[in-house]
Short mmCIF file of C-alpha atoms (C1' of nucleotides) in Angstrom, two decimals:
data_model
loop_
_atom_site.label_atom_id
_atom_site.label_comp_id
_atom_site.label_asym_id
_atom_site.label_seq_id
_atom_site.Cartn_x
_atom_site.Cartn_y
_atom_site.Cartn_z
CA MET B 1 -47.25 9.13 -1.32
CA SER B 2 -43.62 8.55 -1.34
CA SER B 3 -41.75 5.53 -1.73
CA HIS B 4 -41.27 2.97 1.06
CA ARG B 5 -37.63 4.18 0.60
CA HIS B 6 -37.66 7.86 1.45
CA ALA B 7 -41.03 7.15 4.64
CA ILE B 8 -38.55 5.15 5.96
CA ALA B 9 -35.07 7.34 5.50
CA SER B 10 -37.10 10.17 7.00
CA ASP B 11 -37.67 8.30 10.19
CA LEU B 12 -34.29 7.02 10.81
CA ARG B 13 -32.90 10.06 9.48
CA ASN B 14 -35.41 12.00 12.48
CA GLN B 15 -34.28 9.50 14.91
CA ILE B 16 -30.79 10.20 14.61
CA THR B 17 -30.85 13.97 14.39
CA THR B 18 -33.24 14.45 17.29
CA GLY B 19 -31.10 12.38 19.47
CA ARG B 20 -33.44 9.23 19.83
CA ILE B 21 -30.70 7.35 18.69
CA LYS B 22 -27.19 8.43 19.60
CA ALA B 23 -23.99 8.75 17.91
CA GLY B 24 -21.43 5.67 17.87
CA GLU B 25 -24.76 3.31 18.10
CA ARG B 26 -25.72 0.39 16.82
CA LEU B 27 -28.76 0.36 14.39
CA PRO B 28 -30.75 -3.07 14.85
CA SER B 29 -30.24 -5.62 12.08
CA GLU B 30 -31.84 -4.83 8.63
CA THR B 31 -33.86 -7.52 9.14
CA ARG B 32 -35.16 -6.76 12.29
CA LEU B 33 -35.56 -3.29 10.74
CA ALA B 34 -36.92 -4.73 8.26
CA THR B 35 -39.85 -6.44 9.97
CA HIS B 36 -40.74 -3.69 12.06
CA TYR B 37 -41.03 -1.38 8.68
CA THR B 38 -42.78 -4.44 7.12
CA VAL B 39 -41.25 -3.98 4.28
CA SER B 40 -37.94 -6.29 2.43
CA THR B 41 -35.51 -6.43 3.44
CA ALA B 42 -33.97 -5.10 -0.20
CA THR B 43 -36.26 -2.52 0.36
CA LEU B 44 -34.53 -1.88 3.99
CA ARG B 45 -31.24 -1.73 2.26
CA SER B 46 -32.17 1.29 -0.12
CA ALA B 47 -33.42 2.85 2.45
CA LEU B 48 -30.17 2.77 4.86
CA ALA B 49 -28.18 3.72 1.48
CA VAL B 50 -29.55 7.15 1.33
CA LEU B 51 -28.92 7.73 4.76
CA GLN B 52 -25.25 6.53 4.23
CA SER B 53 -24.73 8.47 1.32
CA GLU B 54 -26.32 11.30 3.67
CA GLY B 55 -23.18 10.90 5.82
CA LEU B 56 -25.45 9.86 9.04
CA VAL B 57 -24.79 5.87 8.40
CA GLU B 58 -22.11 4.09 8.32
CA LYS B 59 -22.14 0.26 7.44
CA ILE B 60 -19.66 -1.94 9.03
CA HIS B 61 -19.87 -5.77 6.96
CA GLY B 62 -20.61 -8.17 9.56
CA LYS B 63 -20.86 -5.64 12.52
CA GLY B 64 -24.17 -3.78 11.67
CA ASN B 65 -24.87 -0.67 10.49
CA PHE B 66 -23.49 2.35 13.08
CA VAL B 67 -24.60 6.00 13.41
CA ARG B 68 -21.85 8.30 12.49
CA HIS B 69 -20.17 11.01 14.44
CA PRO B 70 -20.75 14.17 12.99
CA LEU B 71 -18.22 16.75 12.12
CA ARG B 72 -15.61 13.89 10.92
CA ARG B 73 -15.58 15.79 7.57
CA ILE B 74 -12.53 15.29 5.25
CA THR B 75 -12.00 18.40 3.21
CA TYR B 76 -10.00 18.71 -0.21
CA VAL B 77 -8.69 22.52 -0.07
CA GLY B 78 -8.53 23.12 -4.05
CA GLY B 79 -5.86 25.44 -5.61
CA ALA B 80 -3.02 24.15 -2.99
CA CYS B 81 0.24 25.05 -3.95
CA ASP B 82 1.60 21.73 -2.41
CA THR B 83 2.62 18.78 -4.62
CA ALA B 84 -0.39 16.91 -3.57
CA ALA B 85 -3.47 18.44 -2.48
CA MET B 86 -4.35 15.74 -0.10
CA PRO B 87 -7.03 16.72 2.19
CA SER B 88 -6.18 16.72 6.10
CA PHE B 89 -4.96 13.78 6.53
CA SER B 90 -3.78 12.19 10.09
CA ARG B 91 -1.60 9.86 8.35
CA ILE B 92 -0.55 9.21 4.63
CA SER B 93 0.76 5.87 3.03
CA ILE B 94 3.14 6.29 0.03
CA ARG B 95 3.93 3.88 -2.50
CA THR B 96 6.10 4.97 -5.96
CA THR B 97 6.68 3.22 -8.70
CA HIS B 98 6.68 3.66 -12.38
CA VAL B 99 4.22 3.61 -15.01
CA GLN B 100 3.96 3.98 -18.63
CA ALA B 101 1.57 6.63 -20.00
CA HIS B 102 -2.16 5.46 -20.81
CA GLY B 103 -5.62 6.18 -20.87
CA GLN B 104 -6.13 9.73 -19.79
CA LEU B 105 -2.82 10.16 -18.81
CA ILE B 106 -1.58 10.49 -21.85
CA GLY B 107 -4.09 13.95 -22.71
CA LEU B 108 -3.30 15.13 -18.88
CA LEU B 109 0.74 15.38 -19.23
CA ARG B 110 0.41 15.56 -22.90
CA VAL B 111 3.13 13.09 -23.09
CA PRO B 112 2.87 10.37 -25.90
CA ALA B 113 1.35 6.42 -25.37
CA ASN B 114 3.75 4.44 -23.15
CA SER B 115 6.36 7.45 -22.15
CA GLN B 116 7.84 6.58 -18.26
CA LEU B 117 5.87 8.13 -15.84
CA THR B 118 6.61 8.15 -11.86
CA GLU B 119 2.92 7.02 -10.16
CA TYR B 120 2.49 7.76 -6.31
CA PHE B 121 0.36 6.63 -5.09
CA CYS B 122 -1.12 8.06 -1.64
CA LEU B 123 -3.41 6.45 1.05
CA GLY B 124 -5.11 8.71 4.04
CA HIS B 125 -5.83 7.14 6.65
CA GLU B 126 -7.84 7.99 9.59
CA GLU B 127 -7.56 5.93 12.63
CA LYS B 128 -6.40 2.21 10.83
CA SER B 129 -9.24 2.76 8.21
CA PRO B 130 -8.59 3.99 4.55
CA HIS B 131 -10.74 7.58 3.68
CA SER B 132 -9.43 8.36 0.51
CA PHE B 133 -6.53 7.68 -1.76
CA ALA B 134 -5.04 10.12 -4.92
CA ARG B 135 -2.74 9.18 -7.73
CA ILE B 136 0.31 11.54 -8.32
CA TYR B 137 1.74 11.18 -11.64
CA VAL B 138 5.31 12.97 -12.46
CA PRO B 139 7.19 13.06 -15.32
CA PRO B 140 10.13 11.33 -14.77
CA ASP B 141 12.72 14.18 -14.79
CA LEU B 142 10.88 15.93 -12.40
CA SER B 143 10.70 13.05 -10.07
CA PRO B 144 13.68 12.25 -7.54
CA ALA B 145 15.54 9.42 -9.02
CA GLU B 146 16.19 7.43 -5.30
CA VAL B 147 12.81 7.07 -3.36
CA PRO B 148 12.78 3.93 -2.09
CA ASP B 149 9.49 1.95 -2.94
CA GLU B 150 7.85 2.15 0.09
CA ALA B 151 8.41 5.51 1.59
CA PRO B 152 7.18 7.00 5.18
CA CYS B 153 7.15 10.53 4.82
CA PHE B 154 5.01 11.98 2.40
CA LYS B 155 6.85 15.55 3.42
CA THR B 156 10.02 13.87 2.38
CA ILE B 157 9.30 13.46 -1.07
CA GLN B 158 6.76 16.73 -1.67
CA ALA B 159 9.56 18.44 -0.86
CA ARG B 160 11.70 16.49 -2.75
CA LEU B 161 9.54 17.10 -5.91
CA GLU B 162 9.18 20.59 -4.97
CA LYS B 163 12.86 21.30 -5.87
CA LEU B 164 13.37 19.61 -9.20
CA ARG B 165 10.08 21.46 -10.51
CA PRO B 166 10.08 24.53 -12.13
CA PRO B 167 7.70 27.36 -10.80
CA LEU B 168 4.48 26.46 -10.82
CA ALA B 169 1.77 28.98 -13.11
CA GLU B 170 -1.94 27.11 -12.60
CA ILE B 171 -3.15 24.53 -11.08
CA GLN B 172 -6.54 23.07 -13.02
CA GLU B 173 -8.81 21.41 -11.13
CA GLN B 174 -11.98 19.29 -12.61
CA VAL B 175 -14.15 17.81 -10.08
CA THR B 176 -17.06 14.82 -10.78
CA ALA B 177 -19.38 12.68 -8.93
CA ARG B 178 -19.62 9.31 -9.83
CA HIS B 179 -20.20 5.70 -8.13
CA PRO B 180 -17.06 4.10 -7.17
CA THR B 181 -15.12 1.15 -9.72
CA PRO B 182 -14.93 -2.03 -7.60
CA GLU B 183 -11.58 -1.48 -7.08
CA GLU B 184 -11.56 1.71 -5.72
CA ALA B 185 -14.49 0.58 -3.23
CA ALA B 186 -12.69 -1.82 -2.23
CA ILE B 187 -9.47 0.47 -1.36
CA LEU B 188 -11.86 2.74 0.80
CA ARG B 189 -14.02 -0.21 1.55
CA ILE B 190 -17.18 1.33 0.79
CA SER B 191 -20.28 0.38 -0.77
CA SER B 192 -20.70 0.61 -4.35
CA THR B 193 -23.97 2.55 -4.36
CA LEU B 194 -22.30 4.89 -2.15
CA ALA B 195 -20.99 8.45 -4.25
CA VAL B 196 -17.60 9.41 -4.48
CA LEU B 197 -16.02 12.62 -5.46
CA ALA B 198 -13.45 12.10 -7.95
CA ILE B 199 -10.82 15.26 -8.44
CA THR B 200 -8.77 15.51 -11.55
CA ARG B 201 -5.66 18.12 -10.92
CA VAL B 202 -3.46 19.20 -13.55
CA THR B 203 -0.35 21.35 -12.23
CA THR B 204 1.41 23.73 -14.61
CA ASP B 205 4.80 25.53 -15.02
CA ARG B 206 5.55 28.76 -16.01
CA THR B 207 6.19 27.41 -19.69
CA GLY B 208 3.09 25.86 -19.85
CA ARG B 209 4.44 22.63 -19.58
CA VAL B 210 2.54 20.18 -17.52
CA VAL B 211 4.60 19.21 -14.00
CA GLU B 212 2.14 16.77 -12.19
CA ALA B 213 -1.64 14.89 -13.02
CA THR B 214 -3.21 13.96 -10.00
CA LEU B 215 -5.90 11.66 -9.32
CA SER B 216 -7.77 11.75 -6.22
CA VAL B 217 -10.97 10.12 -4.80
CA LEU B 218 -13.04 10.85 -1.93
CA PRO B 219 -16.11 8.79 -0.68
CA GLY B 220 -19.47 11.74 -0.57
CA ASP B 221 -20.43 10.63 2.67
CA ARG B 222 -17.22 12.25 4.62
CA ALA B 223 -15.49 14.60 1.99
CA HIS B 224 -15.82 17.32 0.36
CA ALA B 225 -13.72 19.81 -1.55
CA CYS B 226 -13.15 23.01 -0.81
CA PHE B 227 -12.30 26.22 -3.45
CA THR B 228 -11.47 30.26 -2.51
CA THR B 229 -11.48 32.43 -5.52
CA HIS B 230 -10.29 36.37 -4.41
CA HIS B 231 -11.59 39.04 -6.10
CA THR B 232 -8.94 41.87 -6.20
CA THR B 233 -9.42 44.77 -8.38
CA GLU B 234 -6.48 43.63 -10.49
CA GLU B 235 -7.94 40.49 -11.70
CA LYS B 236 -12.01 41.91 -12.09
CA ALA B 237 -9.99 44.30 -15.01
CA LYS B 238 -7.98 41.20 -15.92
CA GLU B 239 -11.22 39.32 -16.78
CA HIS B 240 -13.15 41.88 -18.54
CA ASP B 241 -9.88 41.64 -21.05
CA ASP B 242 -9.97 37.80 -20.68
CA PRO B 243 -13.38 37.04 -20.04
CA GLN B 244 -14.06 32.92 -18.58
CA MET Y 1 -14.91 -14.04 -9.91
CA SER Y 2 -15.98 -10.29 -9.75
CA SER Y 3 -19.57 -9.61 -9.81
CA HIS Y 4 -22.33 -10.62 -11.64
CA ARG Y 5 -23.16 -6.64 -11.84
CA HIS Y 6 -20.18 -5.38 -13.32
CA ALA Y 7 -19.75 -8.36 -15.34
CA ILE Y 8 -22.21 -7.55 -17.41
CA ALA Y 9 -21.55 -3.55 -16.97
CA SER Y 10 -18.07 -4.40 -18.93
CA ASP Y 11 -19.45 -6.59 -20.81
CA LEU Y 12 -21.94 -4.16 -22.47
CA ARG Y 13 -19.48 -0.73 -21.93
CA ASN Y 14 -16.99 -2.86 -24.23
CA GLN Y 15 -19.68 -3.49 -26.79
CA ILE Y 16 -20.66 0.77 -26.39
CA THR Y 17 -17.56 1.93 -26.60
CA THR Y 18 -16.37 -0.30 -29.46
CA GLY Y 19 -18.77 1.06 -31.48
CA ARG Y 20 -20.94 -2.45 -31.48
CA ILE Y 21 -23.91 -0.47 -30.30
CA LYS Y 22 -23.67 3.09 -31.42
CA ALA Y 23 -24.80 6.28 -29.98
CA GLY Y 24 -28.40 7.18 -29.78
CA GLU Y 25 -29.56 3.58 -30.52
CA ARG Y 26 -31.52 1.73 -28.29
CA LEU Y 27 -30.59 -0.93 -25.40
CA PRO Y 28 -33.01 -4.44 -25.83
CA SER Y 29 -35.42 -3.89 -23.25
CA GLU Y 30 -34.11 -4.51 -19.29
CA THR Y 31 -36.71 -8.00 -19.73
CA ARG Y 32 -34.58 -8.62 -22.26
CA LEU Y 33 -31.41 -7.90 -21.44
CA ALA Y 34 -31.85 -10.46 -18.13
CA THR Y 35 -32.68 -13.52 -19.63
CA HIS Y 36 -30.19 -13.12 -22.09
CA TYR Y 37 -27.38 -12.52 -18.94
CA THR Y 38 -29.31 -15.30 -17.62
CA VAL Y 39 -29.32 -13.11 -13.87
CA SER Y 40 -33.02 -11.49 -12.96
CA THR Y 41 -34.39 -8.16 -14.11
CA ALA Y 42 -33.17 -6.42 -10.71
CA THR Y 43 -29.48 -7.21 -11.12
CA LEU Y 44 -29.12 -6.22 -14.56
CA ARG Y 45 -30.71 -2.94 -13.13
CA SER Y 46 -28.08 -2.45 -11.07
CA ALA Y 47 -25.54 -3.14 -13.79
CA LEU Y 48 -27.69 -0.43 -16.11
CA ALA Y 49 -26.92 1.62 -13.08
CA VAL Y 50 -23.12 1.24 -13.08
CA LEU Y 51 -23.03 2.50 -17.27
CA GLN Y 52 -25.82 5.43 -16.10
CA SER Y 53 -23.41 6.48 -13.38
CA GLU Y 54 -20.36 6.71 -16.07
CA GLY Y 55 -22.53 8.68 -18.23
CA LEU Y 56 -22.69 6.15 -21.32
CA VAL Y 57 -26.37 5.26 -20.63
CA GLU Y 58 -29.79 7.31 -20.54
CA LYS Y 59 -32.93 5.72 -19.34
CA ILE Y 60 -36.36 7.09 -20.18
CA HIS Y 61 -38.88 6.04 -18.25
CA GLY Y 62 -41.47 4.31 -20.40
CA LYS Y 63 -39.24 4.05 -23.12
CA GLY Y 64 -36.01 2.32 -22.85
CA ASN Y 65 -32.32 2.71 -22.01
CA PHE Y 66 -30.06 4.82 -24.36
CA VAL Y 67 -26.49 5.17 -25.51
CA ARG Y 68 -25.35 8.57 -24.83
CA HIS Y 69 -23.85 10.61 -27.47
CA PRO Y 70 -20.72 11.78 -25.49
CA LEU Y 71 -19.42 15.69 -25.05
CA ARG Y 72 -22.58 16.30 -24.11
CA ARG Y 73 -21.42 17.37 -21.05
CA ILE Y 74 -22.43 20.68 -18.60
CA THR Y 75 -19.67 22.58 -17.03
CA TYR Y 76 -19.66 24.34 -14.02
CA VAL Y 77 -16.69 27.39 -13.75
CA GLY Y 78 -15.84 27.74 -10.24
CA GLY Y 79 -14.73 31.29 -8.85
CA ALA Y 80 -16.62 32.81 -11.47
CA CYS Y 81 -17.48 36.33 -11.11
CA ASP Y 82 -21.43 36.64 -12.81
CA THR Y 83 -24.14 36.33 -10.09
CA ALA Y 84 -24.71 32.63 -11.04
CA ALA Y 85 -21.54 30.48 -11.56
CA MET Y 86 -24.56 28.55 -13.66
CA PRO Y 87 -22.97 25.97 -16.39
CA SER Y 88 -23.23 27.12 -19.86
CA PHE Y 89 -26.98 26.66 -20.44
CA SER Y 90 -28.48 26.43 -23.70
CA ARG Y 91 -31.55 28.05 -21.75
CA ILE Y 92 -32.41 28.71 -18.63
CA SER Y 93 -35.94 29.59 -16.76
CA ILE Y 94 -35.79 31.32 -13.86
CA ARG Y 95 -38.82 31.75 -10.51
CA THR Y 96 -38.50 34.75 -8.16
CA THR Y 97 -39.98 33.86 -5.43
CA HIS Y 98 -39.60 35.59 -1.72
CA VAL Y 99 -38.53 33.40 1.62
CA GLN Y 100 -37.49 33.18 5.20
CA ALA Y 101 -34.68 32.20 5.63
CA HIS Y 102 -34.13 28.83 7.23
CA GLY Y 103 -31.67 25.95 8.20
CA GLN Y 104 -28.31 26.06 6.50
CA LEU Y 105 -29.07 29.72 5.25
CA ILE Y 106 -28.73 31.51 8.11
CA GLY Y 107 -25.35 30.20 8.73
CA LEU Y 108 -24.22 30.64 4.77
CA LEU Y 109 -25.65 34.43 5.10
CA ARG Y 110 -25.32 34.84 8.34
CA VAL Y 111 -29.02 36.42 9.07
CA PRO Y 112 -31.66 36.08 11.68
CA ALA Y 113 -33.95 32.86 11.11
CA ASN Y 114 -36.62 33.68 9.28
CA SER Y 115 -35.45 37.11 7.89
CA GLN Y 116 -36.52 37.92 4.62
CA LEU Y 117 -34.29 36.51 1.04
CA THR Y 118 -35.24 36.85 -2.11
CA GLU Y 119 -34.74 32.65 -3.87
CA TYR Y 120 -34.10 33.23 -7.25
CA PHE Y 121 -34.90 29.48 -8.37
CA CYS Y 122 -32.54 28.60 -11.78
CA LEU Y 123 -33.96 25.52 -13.92
CA GLY Y 124 -30.67 25.30 -16.90
CA HIS Y 125 -32.29 22.97 -20.37
CA GLU Y 126 -31.02 21.49 -22.93
CA GLU Y 127 -33.28 20.81 -25.60
CA LYS Y 128 -36.37 20.97 -23.38
CA SER Y 129 -35.16 18.67 -21.21
CA PRO Y 130 -34.22 20.07 -17.85
CA HIS Y 131 -30.19 19.52 -16.29
CA SER Y 132 -29.25 21.59 -13.99
CA PHE Y 133 -30.62 23.33 -11.28
CA ALA Y 134 -29.29 26.34 -8.93
CA ARG Y 135 -31.35 28.43 -5.73
CA ILE Y 136 -29.88 31.37 -5.14
CA TYR Y 137 -30.53 33.51 -2.30
CA VAL Y 138 -29.66 37.22 -1.85
CA PRO Y 139 -30.23 39.83 1.10
CA PRO Y 140 -33.71 42.01 0.22
CA ASP Y 141 -31.83 45.30 0.41
CA LEU Y 142 -29.56 43.80 -3.01
CA SER Y 143 -32.15 42.11 -4.76
CA PRO Y 144 -34.68 44.89 -7.06
CA ALA Y 145 -37.71 45.04 -5.65
CA GLU Y 146 -40.09 45.41 -8.93
CA VAL Y 147 -39.07 41.90 -10.01
CA PRO Y 148 -41.83 39.91 -11.90
CA ASP Y 149 -42.53 36.76 -10.32
CA GLU Y 150 -41.60 34.95 -13.50
CA ALA Y 151 -38.90 36.41 -15.22
CA PRO Y 152 -37.74 35.29 -18.94
CA CYS Y 153 -34.17 36.92 -18.71
CA PHE Y 154 -31.36 35.79 -16.70
CA LYS Y 155 -29.31 38.67 -18.19
CA THR Y 156 -31.69 41.17 -17.10
CA ILE Y 157 -32.07 39.38 -13.48
CA GLN Y 158 -28.17 39.36 -13.64
CA ALA Y 159 -27.70 43.02 -14.67
CA ARG Y 160 -29.82 44.28 -12.28
CA LEU Y 161 -28.19 42.44 -8.67
CA GLU Y 162 -24.89 43.75 -9.92
CA LYS Y 163 -25.97 47.30 -9.66
CA LEU Y 164 -26.90 47.19 -6.52
CA ARG Y 165 -24.15 45.29 -5.25
CA PRO Y 166 -20.77 46.34 -3.30
CA PRO Y 167 -17.28 44.62 -5.01
CA LEU Y 168 -17.17 41.40 -4.35
CA ALA Y 169 -14.04 39.97 -2.39
CA GLU Y 170 -14.01 36.42 -2.24
CA ILE Y 171 -16.12 33.77 -3.59
CA GLN Y 172 -16.42 30.05 -1.70
CA GLU Y 173 -17.12 26.84 -2.95
CA GLN Y 174 -17.98 24.10 -1.19
CA VAL Y 175 -18.30 20.29 -3.30
CA THR Y 176 -20.10 17.05 -2.49
CA ALA Y 177 -21.10 14.06 -4.16
CA ARG Y 178 -24.13 12.66 -2.65
CA HIS Y 179 -27.53 11.27 -4.44
CA PRO Y 180 -30.10 13.31 -4.84
CA THR Y 181 -33.56 14.26 -2.70
CA PRO Y 182 -36.39 12.54 -4.41
CA GLU Y 183 -37.69 16.35 -5.10
CA GLU Y 184 -34.00 17.10 -6.95
CA ALA Y 185 -34.57 13.63 -8.84
CA ALA Y 186 -37.57 14.79 -10.03
CA ILE Y 187 -36.78 18.47 -11.12
CA LEU Y 188 -33.63 16.77 -12.98
CA ARG Y 189 -35.52 13.69 -14.19
CA ILE Y 190 -32.76 11.58 -12.93
CA SER Y 191 -32.51 8.22 -11.22
CA SER Y 192 -32.30 8.63 -7.14
CA THR Y 193 -29.59 5.98 -7.83
CA LEU Y 194 -27.32 8.84 -9.65
CA ALA Y 195 -24.45 10.83 -7.95
CA VAL Y 196 -25.20 14.56 -8.24
CA LEU Y 197 -22.39 17.16 -7.80
CA ALA Y 198 -23.88 19.41 -4.90
CA ILE Y 199 -22.19 22.97 -5.58
CA THR Y 200 -22.53 25.26 -2.17
CA ARG Y 201 -21.39 29.01 -2.95
CA VAL Y 202 -21.48 31.95 -0.72
CA THR Y 203 -20.08 35.37 -2.27
CA THR Y 204 -18.92 38.20 -0.31
CA ASP Y 205 -17.82 41.65 -0.90
CA ARG Y 206 -15.07 43.80 1.00
CA THR Y 207 -16.51 44.46 4.21
CA GLY Y 208 -16.90 40.85 4.60
CA ARG Y 209 -20.90 40.68 4.30
CA VAL Y 210 -22.29 38.11 2.73
CA VAL Y 211 -23.88 39.24 -0.40
CA GLU Y 212 -25.73 36.06 -2.01
CA ALA Y 213 -24.96 32.17 -1.23
CA THR Y 214 -26.27 29.84 -4.18
CA LEU Y 215 -27.02 26.27 -3.83
CA SER Y 216 -26.09 24.15 -7.01
CA VAL Y 217 -27.11 20.46 -8.28
CA LEU Y 218 -25.51 18.81 -11.24
CA PRO Y 219 -26.35 15.58 -12.36
CA GLY Y 220 -23.21 12.97 -12.09
CA ASP Y 221 -23.08 11.28 -15.44
CA ARG Y 222 -22.94 14.57 -17.51
CA ALA Y 223 -21.56 17.19 -15.30
CA HIS Y 224 -18.09 18.27 -14.16
CA ALA Y 225 -17.09 21.30 -12.45
CA CYS Y 226 -13.67 23.30 -13.27
CA PHE Y 227 -11.92 25.29 -11.13
CA THR Y 228 -8.85 27.22 -11.94
CA THR Y 229 -6.03 28.59 -9.97
CA HIS Y 230 -3.45 31.27 -11.37
CA HIS Y 231 -0.46 31.20 -8.91
CA THR Y 232 2.19 34.48 -9.45
CA THR Y 233 4.72 35.39 -7.34
CA GLU Y 234 2.94 37.81 -5.36
CA GLU Y 235 0.19 34.83 -4.23
CA LYS Y 236 2.90 32.19 -3.89
CA ALA Y 237 4.45 35.37 -1.21
CA LYS Y 238 0.87 35.59 0.17
CA GLU Y 239 0.52 31.88 0.57
CA HIS Y 240 3.82 31.43 2.86
CA ASP Y 241 2.82 34.51 5.05
CA ASP Y 242 -0.59 33.19 5.79
CA PRO Y 243 -0.37 29.38 5.16
CA GLN Y 244 -3.31 27.35 3.97
"C1'" DG W 1 -21.38 -20.99 15.17
"C1'" DA W 2 -24.20 -17.59 15.82
"C1'" DG W 3 -25.38 -13.03 13.85
"C1'" DT W 4 -24.25 -9.43 10.45
"C1'" DG W 5 -24.50 -7.48 5.81
"C1'" DG W 6 -23.58 -8.24 0.72
"C1'" DT W 7 -25.49 -10.01 -3.49
"C1'" DC W 8 -29.23 -12.18 -5.98
"C1'" DT W 9 -33.49 -14.43 -7.64
"C1'" DA W 10 -38.27 -14.69 -9.24
"C1'" DG W 11 -41.45 -12.83 -9.50
"C1'" DA W 12 -45.69 -9.16 -8.83
"C1'" DC W 13 -47.60 -4.82 -9.29
"C1'" DC W 14 -47.34 0.36 -9.86
"C1'" DA W 15 -46.14 4.42 -13.29
"C1'" DC W 16 -44.67 6.61 -17.85
"C1'" DG W 17 -44.98 7.02 -22.83
"C1'" DA W 18 -46.65 5.97 -27.40
"C1'" DG W 19 -49.32 5.10 -30.70
"C1'" DT T 1 -53.83 -1.06 -25.07
"C1'" DC T 2 -48.97 -2.45 -25.29
"C1'" DG T 3 -44.51 -2.47 -23.99
"C1'" DT T 4 -41.04 0.73 -21.18
"C1'" DG T 5 -38.76 0.80 -17.09
"C1'" DG T 6 -39.76 2.00 -11.42
"C1'" DT T 7 -40.45 0.04 -7.01
"C1'" DC T 8 -41.39 -3.76 -4.08
"C1'" DT T 9 -41.61 -9.25 -1.85
"C1'" DA T 10 -39.97 -13.04 0.24
"C1'" DG T 11 -37.50 -15.40 -0.10
"C1'" DA T 12 -32.18 -18.10 -1.09
"C1'" DC T 13 -27.34 -18.54 -0.63
"C1'" DC T 14 -22.72 -16.11 0.29
"C1'" DA T 15 -18.25 -13.70 3.04
"C1'" DC T 16 -17.33 -10.94 6.83
"C1'" DT T 17 -16.74 -10.58 12.47
"C1'" DC T 18 -16.82 -11.61 16.89
"C1'" DA T 19 -16.47 -14.80 20.62
#
DNA sequence: GAGTGGTCTAGACCACGAG
DNA sequence: TCGTGGTCTAGACCACTCA
């Protein structure tokens, strides 16, 4: 008595997980599948959207629906000490610009509105297709002045940022699940129906000053974020003193 | 030049954020809005889905679309020492059952297939409507035997679990964004097009044994997860020895 | 140009909520 | 019972990919 959409999704899911349709293979076209299941194209597309959000199927406009190779998962590592907790990128391209603090950036970095900020736009690639991106915002006095507009090397920028920076005290990450904006969908080349993992990361130094804010967006069909908390005896004691 | 969907969503978003439509108010019916924007109902519904995933609008079947009251956000606190890092629930109901290890549980808890497990199904409520849930799985020797099938008090069970448990060493949480299964959508009473935050939490004791695995699902339109990492000098040194 | 997915239409019928 | 949203149909037209 379930919906058509999920019945079709289950059938295709079985065919994929049992190997009747192999990884990398193309599914029949949407019109063909629609006539096969005797449903409309709209219904069939919503069934494919289910599999897509599970990471089993990847749609490519003008080419077709493909069974995804498994274990090509992007991992965002939480609490990482590095400048950007960017996922294990095979390749990262960066664009550096100067912007004025606006919107939520004012609150995140605790700076006045319209004050100067350096933005590092990081785009992660995997085999020439983008798979995630992040915008890193840094106050001007903590960002190296002589960075070219197009920087080839991520590590270089990271090393320069580290040098200017006082010792870190705390990293706070807030994770939400939502749909991508049209701009984000275009950058990542994903459907706007796919869920994305949005991570807001704020890094604070020992004086309590916010030295960096990073907004990351990762496609939900191939990304996950990992957070590890170690509980030593000292920490446990501390938590009892200062719960939460 | 943008899609119809996003144009309509932007217009409604403006009306909401500028206060022309107030919090708690009901929007005109979908057919009414569709004729107003001269689009089909399907297109208008997809526009509402955008606002829904932003947490601005809440649909209630048979009643209408309502502008959500802001700051009614659920927060999942990562790395919490408590048995379940359940969000700040106003009320939690629990059902205890015994299940056999299956699927991903085998790998998470590192137990043989079909071995006995205790499942605690926790449902979080807010004003009589469910807003999140979690399934906690515990090996039988670490779960109190005399728990009734329906337990009224979450704290009681939690306290009993703590007693049986050796000191904890590590909590690992994996976060993904996806669409809900039909079952999850029914439990949370959300649309299946809404994104959810799915969190898999594994707790390990000092001997390396997995003492608990928790699968949480939170609606993307009103929930976020927070993770805080403190960087002391000792920890920094440790990370240099053992990167990642 | 042929074939694919992306968006959209103008309805139909069903399920839920409130009176 | 009536009005609401939920699902679905059978198309149409556009954008993209590849030969």
